[in-house]
mmCIF file with all atom_site columns, C-alpha atoms in Angstrom:
data_model
loop_
_atom_site.group_PDB
_atom_site.id
_atom_site.type_symbol
_atom_site.label_atom_id
_atom_site.label_alt_id
_atom_site.label_comp_id
_atom_site.label_asym_id
_atom_site.label_entity_id
_atom_site.label_seq_id
_atom_site.pdbx_PDB_ins_code
_atom_site.Cartn_x
_atom_site.Cartn_y
_atom_site.Cartn_z
_atom_site.occupancy
_atom_site.B_iso_or_equiv
_atom_site.pdbx_formal_charge
_atom_site.auth_seq_id
_atom_site.auth_comp_id
_atom_site.auth_asym_id
_atom_site.auth_atom_id
_atom_site.pdbx_PDB_model_num
ATOM 1   C CA . LEU A 1 1   ? 127.409 98.639  85.151  1.00 62.00 ? 25  LEU A CA 1
ATOM 2   C CA . LEU A 1 2   ? 128.028 99.350  88.868  1.00 74.00 ? 26  LEU A CA 1
ATOM 3   C CA . PHE A 1 3   ? 127.658 102.602 90.802  1.00 81.00 ? 27  PHE A CA 1
ATOM 4   C CA . ASP A 1 4   ? 128.108 103.493 94.295  1.00 84.00 ? 28  ASP A CA 1
ATOM 5   C CA . GLY A 1 5   ? 125.341 103.797 96.424  1.00 84.00 ? 29  GLY A CA 1
ATOM 6   C CA . ILE A 1 6   ? 122.864 102.264 93.982  1.00 89.00 ? 30  ILE A CA 1
ATOM 7   C CA . TYR A 1 7   ? 121.683 98.706  95.192  1.00 89.00 ? 31  TYR A CA 1
ATOM 8   C CA . LYS A 1 8   ? 119.541 98.152  92.064  1.00 90.00 ? 32  LYS A CA 1
ATOM 9   C CA . THR A 1 9   ? 117.435 99.159  89.130  1.00 92.00 ? 33  THR A CA 1
ATOM 10  C CA . VAL A 1 10  ? 114.030 98.606  88.013  1.00 95.00 ? 34  VAL A CA 1
ATOM 11  C CA . THR A 1 11  ? 112.040 99.663  85.113  1.00 95.00 ? 35  THR A CA 1
ATOM 12  C CA . SER A 1 12  ? 108.901 101.572 84.637  1.00 96.00 ? 36  SER A CA 1
ATOM 13  C CA . LYS A 1 13  ? 107.745 98.502  82.086  1.00 96.00 ? 37  LYS A CA 1
ATOM 14  C CA . THR A 1 14  ? 108.481 95.841  85.162  1.00 96.00 ? 38  THR A CA 1
ATOM 15  C CA . LEU A 1 15  ? 106.692 98.275  87.566  1.00 95.00 ? 39  LEU A CA 1
ATOM 16  C CA . GLN A 1 16  ? 103.679 98.321  85.278  1.00 95.00 ? 40  GLN A CA 1
ATOM 17  C CA . THR A 1 17  ? 103.551 94.379  84.630  1.00 96.00 ? 41  THR A CA 1
ATOM 18  C CA . THR A 1 18  ? 104.435 92.739  87.457  1.00 95.00 ? 42  THR A CA 1
ATOM 19  C CA . GLN A 1 19  ? 102.768 92.664  91.179  1.00 95.00 ? 43  GLN A CA 1
ATOM 20  C CA . PHE A 1 20  ? 105.113 93.190  93.844  1.00 94.00 ? 44  PHE A CA 1
ATOM 21  C CA . THR A 1 21  ? 103.660 92.324  97.452  1.00 91.00 ? 45  THR A CA 1
ATOM 22  C CA . SER A 1 22  ? 106.350 93.060  99.594  1.00 88.00 ? 46  SER A CA 1
ATOM 23  C CA . GLY A 1 23  ? 109.958 94.524  100.341 1.00 87.00 ? 47  GLY A CA 1
ATOM 24  C CA . VAL A 1 24  ? 111.388 97.609  98.580  1.00 89.00 ? 48  VAL A CA 1
ATOM 25  C CA . LEU A 1 25  ? 110.076 96.830  95.152  1.00 92.00 ? 49  LEU A CA 1
ATOM 26  C CA . GLU A 1 26  ? 106.348 96.827  96.581  1.00 91.00 ? 50  GLU A CA 1
ATOM 27  C CA . LYS A 1 27  ? 107.072 100.506 98.145  1.00 88.00 ? 51  LYS A CA 1
ATOM 28  C CA . VAL A 1 28  ? 108.817 101.839 95.004  1.00 90.00 ? 52  VAL A CA 1
ATOM 29  C CA . GLN A 1 29  ? 105.932 100.392 93.065  1.00 92.00 ? 53  GLN A CA 1
ATOM 30  C CA . HIS A 1 30  ? 103.124 102.088 95.075  1.00 87.00 ? 54  HIS A CA 1
ATOM 31  C CA . SER A 1 31  ? 105.213 105.493 95.044  1.00 86.00 ? 55  SER A CA 1
ATOM 32  C CA . TYR A 1 32  ? 105.667 105.029 90.945  1.00 90.00 ? 56  TYR A CA 1
ATOM 33  C CA . ASN A 1 33  ? 103.385 107.346 88.750  1.00 89.00 ? 57  ASN A CA 1
ATOM 34  C CA . GLN A 1 34  ? 103.476 106.686 85.037  1.00 90.00 ? 58  GLN A CA 1
ATOM 35  C CA . LYS A 1 35  ? 103.287 110.178 83.991  1.00 92.00 ? 59  LYS A CA 1
ATOM 36  C CA . ILE A 1 36  ? 105.922 111.598 86.012  1.00 92.00 ? 60  ILE A CA 1
ATOM 37  C CA . SER A 1 37  ? 108.438 109.092 87.288  1.00 92.00 ? 61  SER A CA 1
ATOM 38  C CA . GLY A 1 38  ? 111.315 108.043 85.030  1.00 92.00 ? 62  GLY A CA 1
ATOM 39  C CA . ASP A 1 39  ? 111.824 105.207 82.803  1.00 96.00 ? 63  ASP A CA 1
ATOM 40  C CA . VAL A 1 40  ? 114.511 103.567 85.200  1.00 95.00 ? 64  VAL A CA 1
ATOM 41  C CA . ILE A 1 41  ? 114.070 103.761 88.693  1.00 92.00 ? 65  ILE A CA 1
ATOM 42  C CA . LEU A 1 42  ? 117.147 103.699 90.851  1.00 90.00 ? 66  LEU A CA 1
ATOM 43  C CA . ILE A 1 43  ? 117.172 102.123 94.396  1.00 88.00 ? 67  ILE A CA 1
ATOM 44  C CA . PRO A 1 44  ? 119.807 103.290 96.567  1.00 86.00 ? 68  PRO A CA 1
ATOM 45  C CA . THR A 1 45  ? 121.919 100.871 99.179  1.00 86.00 ? 69  THR A CA 1
ATOM 46  C CA . PRO A 1 46  ? 120.566 100.967 102.575 1.00 82.00 ? 70  PRO A CA 1
ATOM 47  C CA . GLY A 1 47  ? 121.983 103.925 104.627 1.00 78.00 ? 71  GLY A CA 1
ATOM 48  C CA . ALA A 1 48  ? 122.478 105.615 101.333 1.00 76.00 ? 72  ALA A CA 1
ATOM 49  C CA . ILE A 1 49  ? 121.517 109.582 101.662 1.00 73.00 ? 73  ILE A CA 1
ATOM 50  C CA . SER A 1 50  ? 121.448 111.754 98.436  1.00 70.00 ? 74  SER A CA 1
ATOM 51  C CA . ARG A 1 51  ? 121.902 115.505 99.394  1.00 69.00 ? 75  ARG A CA 1
ATOM 52  C CA . GLY A 1 52  ? 122.348 118.879 97.837  1.00 70.00 ? 76  GLY A CA 1
ATOM 53  C CA . LYS A 1 53  ? 122.306 122.538 98.867  1.00 76.00 ? 77  LYS A CA 1
ATOM 54  C CA . THR A 1 54  ? 118.458 122.273 99.800  1.00 76.00 ? 78  THR A CA 1
ATOM 55  C CA . GLY A 1 55  ? 118.568 119.229 102.066 1.00 67.00 ? 79  GLY A CA 1
ATOM 56  C CA . THR A 1 56  ? 118.063 115.557 101.922 1.00 64.00 ? 80  THR A CA 1
ATOM 57  C CA . THR A 1 57  ? 115.468 113.663 100.630 1.00 65.00 ? 81  THR A CA 1
ATOM 58  C CA . HIS A 1 58  ? 112.100 112.575 102.087 1.00 64.00 ? 82  HIS A CA 1
ATOM 59  C CA . GLY A 1 59  ? 113.591 109.112 102.977 1.00 68.00 ? 83  GLY A CA 1
ATOM 60  C CA . SER A 1 60  ? 113.895 105.879 101.171 1.00 74.00 ? 84  SER A CA 1
ATOM 61  C CA . ALA A 1 61  ? 111.842 102.460 100.849 1.00 75.00 ? 85  ALA A CA 1
ATOM 62  C CA . TYR A 1 62  ? 113.809 100.814 103.525 1.00 75.00 ? 86  TYR A CA 1
ATOM 63  C CA . SER A 1 63  ? 111.774 99.520  106.839 1.00 73.00 ? 87  SER A CA 1
ATOM 64  C CA . TYR A 1 64  ? 114.513 101.777 109.009 1.00 72.00 ? 88  TYR A CA 1
ATOM 65  C CA . ASP A 1 65  ? 113.027 104.665 106.937 1.00 73.00 ? 89  ASP A CA 1
ATOM 66  C CA . THR A 1 66  ? 109.593 104.418 106.657 1.00 71.00 ? 90  THR A CA 1
ATOM 67  C CA . HIS A 1 67  ? 108.239 104.148 110.527 1.00 74.00 ? 91  HIS A CA 1
ATOM 68  C CA . VAL A 1 68  ? 105.349 106.883 110.868 1.00 75.00 ? 92  VAL A CA 1
ATOM 69  C CA . PRO A 1 69  ? 104.351 107.605 114.386 1.00 81.00 ? 93  PRO A CA 1
ATOM 70  C CA . ILE A 1 70  ? 101.126 108.708 114.602 1.00 86.00 ? 94  ILE A CA 1
ATOM 71  C CA . ILE A 1 71  ? 98.848  109.809 117.012 1.00 90.00 ? 95  ILE A CA 1
ATOM 72  C CA . PHE A 1 72  ? 94.386  109.517 116.969 1.00 91.00 ? 96  PHE A CA 1
ATOM 73  C CA . PHE A 1 73  ? 92.805  111.469 119.545 1.00 89.00 ? 97  PHE A CA 1
ATOM 74  C CA . GLY A 1 74  ? 89.458  113.168 119.969 1.00 89.00 ? 98  GLY A CA 1
ATOM 75  C CA . ALA A 1 75  ? 85.729  112.558 119.277 1.00 89.00 ? 99  ALA A CA 1
ATOM 76  C CA . GLY A 1 76  ? 85.263  109.310 117.873 1.00 89.00 ? 100 GLY A CA 1
ATOM 77  C CA . ILE A 1 77  ? 88.394  107.795 118.979 1.00 92.00 ? 101 ILE A CA 1
ATOM 78  C CA . LYS A 1 78  ? 88.764  104.736 120.711 1.00 91.00 ? 102 LYS A CA 1
ATOM 79  C CA . ASN A 1 79  ? 90.510  105.128 124.169 1.00 91.00 ? 103 ASN A CA 1
ATOM 80  C CA . GLY A 1 80  ? 93.672  103.177 124.404 1.00 89.00 ? 104 GLY A CA 1
ATOM 81  C CA . PHE A 1 81  ? 97.538  102.598 122.435 1.00 86.00 ? 105 PHE A CA 1
ATOM 82  C CA . SER A 1 82  ? 99.028  100.190 120.275 1.00 84.00 ? 106 SER A CA 1
ATOM 83  C CA . HIS A 1 83  ? 102.726 99.209  119.331 1.00 84.00 ? 107 HIS A CA 1
ATOM 84  C CA . LYS A 1 84  ? 101.139 97.201  116.359 1.00 86.00 ? 108 LYS A CA 1
ATOM 85  C CA . ASP A 1 85  ? 102.617 98.355  112.821 1.00 83.00 ? 109 ASP A CA 1
ATOM 86  C CA . TYR A 1 86  ? 100.212 99.842  110.516 1.00 86.00 ? 110 TYR A CA 1
ATOM 87  C CA . ASN A 1 87  ? 100.893 100.716 106.708 1.00 84.00 ? 111 ASN A CA 1
ATOM 88  C CA . VAL A 1 88  ? 101.222 103.988 106.074 1.00 83.00 ? 112 VAL A CA 1
ATOM 89  C CA . ARG A 1 89  ? 98.570  103.713 103.629 1.00 87.00 ? 113 ARG A CA 1
ATOM 90  C CA . ASP A 1 90  ? 95.901  103.372 106.084 1.00 92.00 ? 114 ASP A CA 1
ATOM 91  C CA . ILE A 1 91  ? 96.075  106.318 107.483 1.00 92.00 ? 115 ILE A CA 1
ATOM 92  C CA . ALA A 1 92  ? 94.241  108.426 104.778 1.00 94.00 ? 116 ALA A CA 1
ATOM 93  C CA . PRO A 1 93  ? 90.818  106.284 104.601 1.00 96.00 ? 117 PRO A CA 1
ATOM 94  C CA . THR A 1 94  ? 90.973  106.208 108.888 1.00 95.00 ? 118 THR A CA 1
ATOM 95  C CA . LEU A 1 95  ? 90.913  110.137 108.649 1.00 94.00 ? 119 LEU A CA 1
ATOM 96  C CA . ALA A 1 96  ? 88.291  110.158 106.024 1.00 96.00 ? 120 ALA A CA 1
ATOM 97  C CA . THR A 1 97  ? 85.920  107.675 107.503 1.00 95.00 ? 121 THR A CA 1
ATOM 98  C CA . LEU A 1 98  ? 86.466  109.792 110.917 1.00 93.00 ? 122 LEU A CA 1
ATOM 99  C CA . LEU A 1 99  ? 85.394  113.097 108.846 1.00 93.00 ? 123 LEU A CA 1
ATOM 100 C CA . GLY A 1 100 ? 82.528  111.514 107.067 1.00 94.00 ? 124 GLY A CA 1
ATOM 101 C CA . VAL A 1 101 ? 84.035  111.917 103.605 1.00 97.00 ? 125 VAL A CA 1
ATOM 102 C CA . GLU A 1 102 ? 84.985  109.750 100.709 1.00 96.00 ? 126 GLU A CA 1
ATOM 103 C CA . PHE A 1 103 ? 88.299  107.788 100.453 1.00 95.00 ? 127 PHE A CA 1
ATOM 104 C CA . PRO A 1 104 ? 91.122  109.910 98.229  1.00 91.00 ? 128 PRO A CA 1
ATOM 105 C CA . ASN A 1 105 ? 91.338  108.790 94.312  1.00 90.00 ? 129 ASN A CA 1
ATOM 106 C CA . GLY A 1 106 ? 93.764  106.062 94.306  1.00 85.00 ? 130 GLY A CA 1
ATOM 107 C CA . ASN A 1 107 ? 93.299  104.641 98.061  1.00 90.00 ? 131 ASN A CA 1
ATOM 108 C CA . SER A 1 108 ? 94.915  101.483 98.342  1.00 87.00 ? 132 SER A CA 1
ATOM 109 C CA . GLY A 1 109 ? 94.859  101.226 102.113 1.00 92.00 ? 133 GLY A CA 1
ATOM 110 C CA . LYS A 1 110 ? 92.240  100.175 104.821 1.00 95.00 ? 134 LYS A CA 1
ATOM 111 C CA . VAL A 1 111 ? 90.387  101.877 107.532 1.00 96.00 ? 135 VAL A CA 1
ATOM 112 C CA . ILE A 1 112 ? 92.652  101.225 110.915 1.00 94.00 ? 136 ILE A CA 1
ATOM 113 C CA . GLU A 1 113 ? 89.396  99.908  112.958 1.00 93.00 ? 137 GLU A CA 1
ATOM 114 C CA . GLU A 1 114 ? 90.877  99.591  116.277 1.00 91.00 ? 138 GLU A CA 1
ATOM 115 C CA . VAL A 1 115 ? 91.198  103.157 116.644 1.00 91.00 ? 139 VAL A CA 1
ATOM 116 C CA . LEU A 1 116 ? 87.716  103.710 115.884 1.00 91.00 ? 140 LEU A CA 1
ATOM 117 C CA . GLU A 1 117 ? 84.648  104.033 118.780 1.00 86.00 ? 141 GLU A CA 1
#
C-alpha cells in the first residue's frame, strides 16, 4: 500500500532488533520508546508537514529539520566560535558537565570538549 506523504514505515520489532548507525532510521530509533511508541512508525516524505487546529509538529528526522543552533556563554566556557556540526544528544552531557551534575538517565551523547575551559 502507498500513501501520500509517507516515505517509509518501520516496525517496533525492527527498531528493537536492528542497530541503525546513520540516516533517518537512526534518528527514528533514537526517538523510539517501547512503552509509548506505536507498533508501526510512519516516516513522512521529505518536506511533508502534518498540522492541525493547534499547529504543526516538532519537526522531522531529516537533516534540514534537525539543526539546533546553540550558544554556550559564561563561566567555564572557552572563548571562541565554531561552525562544526554536533549531535543534539551532546548538549545534555555538556550542560551536565558544566553544572557539575550527573548525566541524564539514558544519555547517549558525548561532552562537547571544545567549549570547556
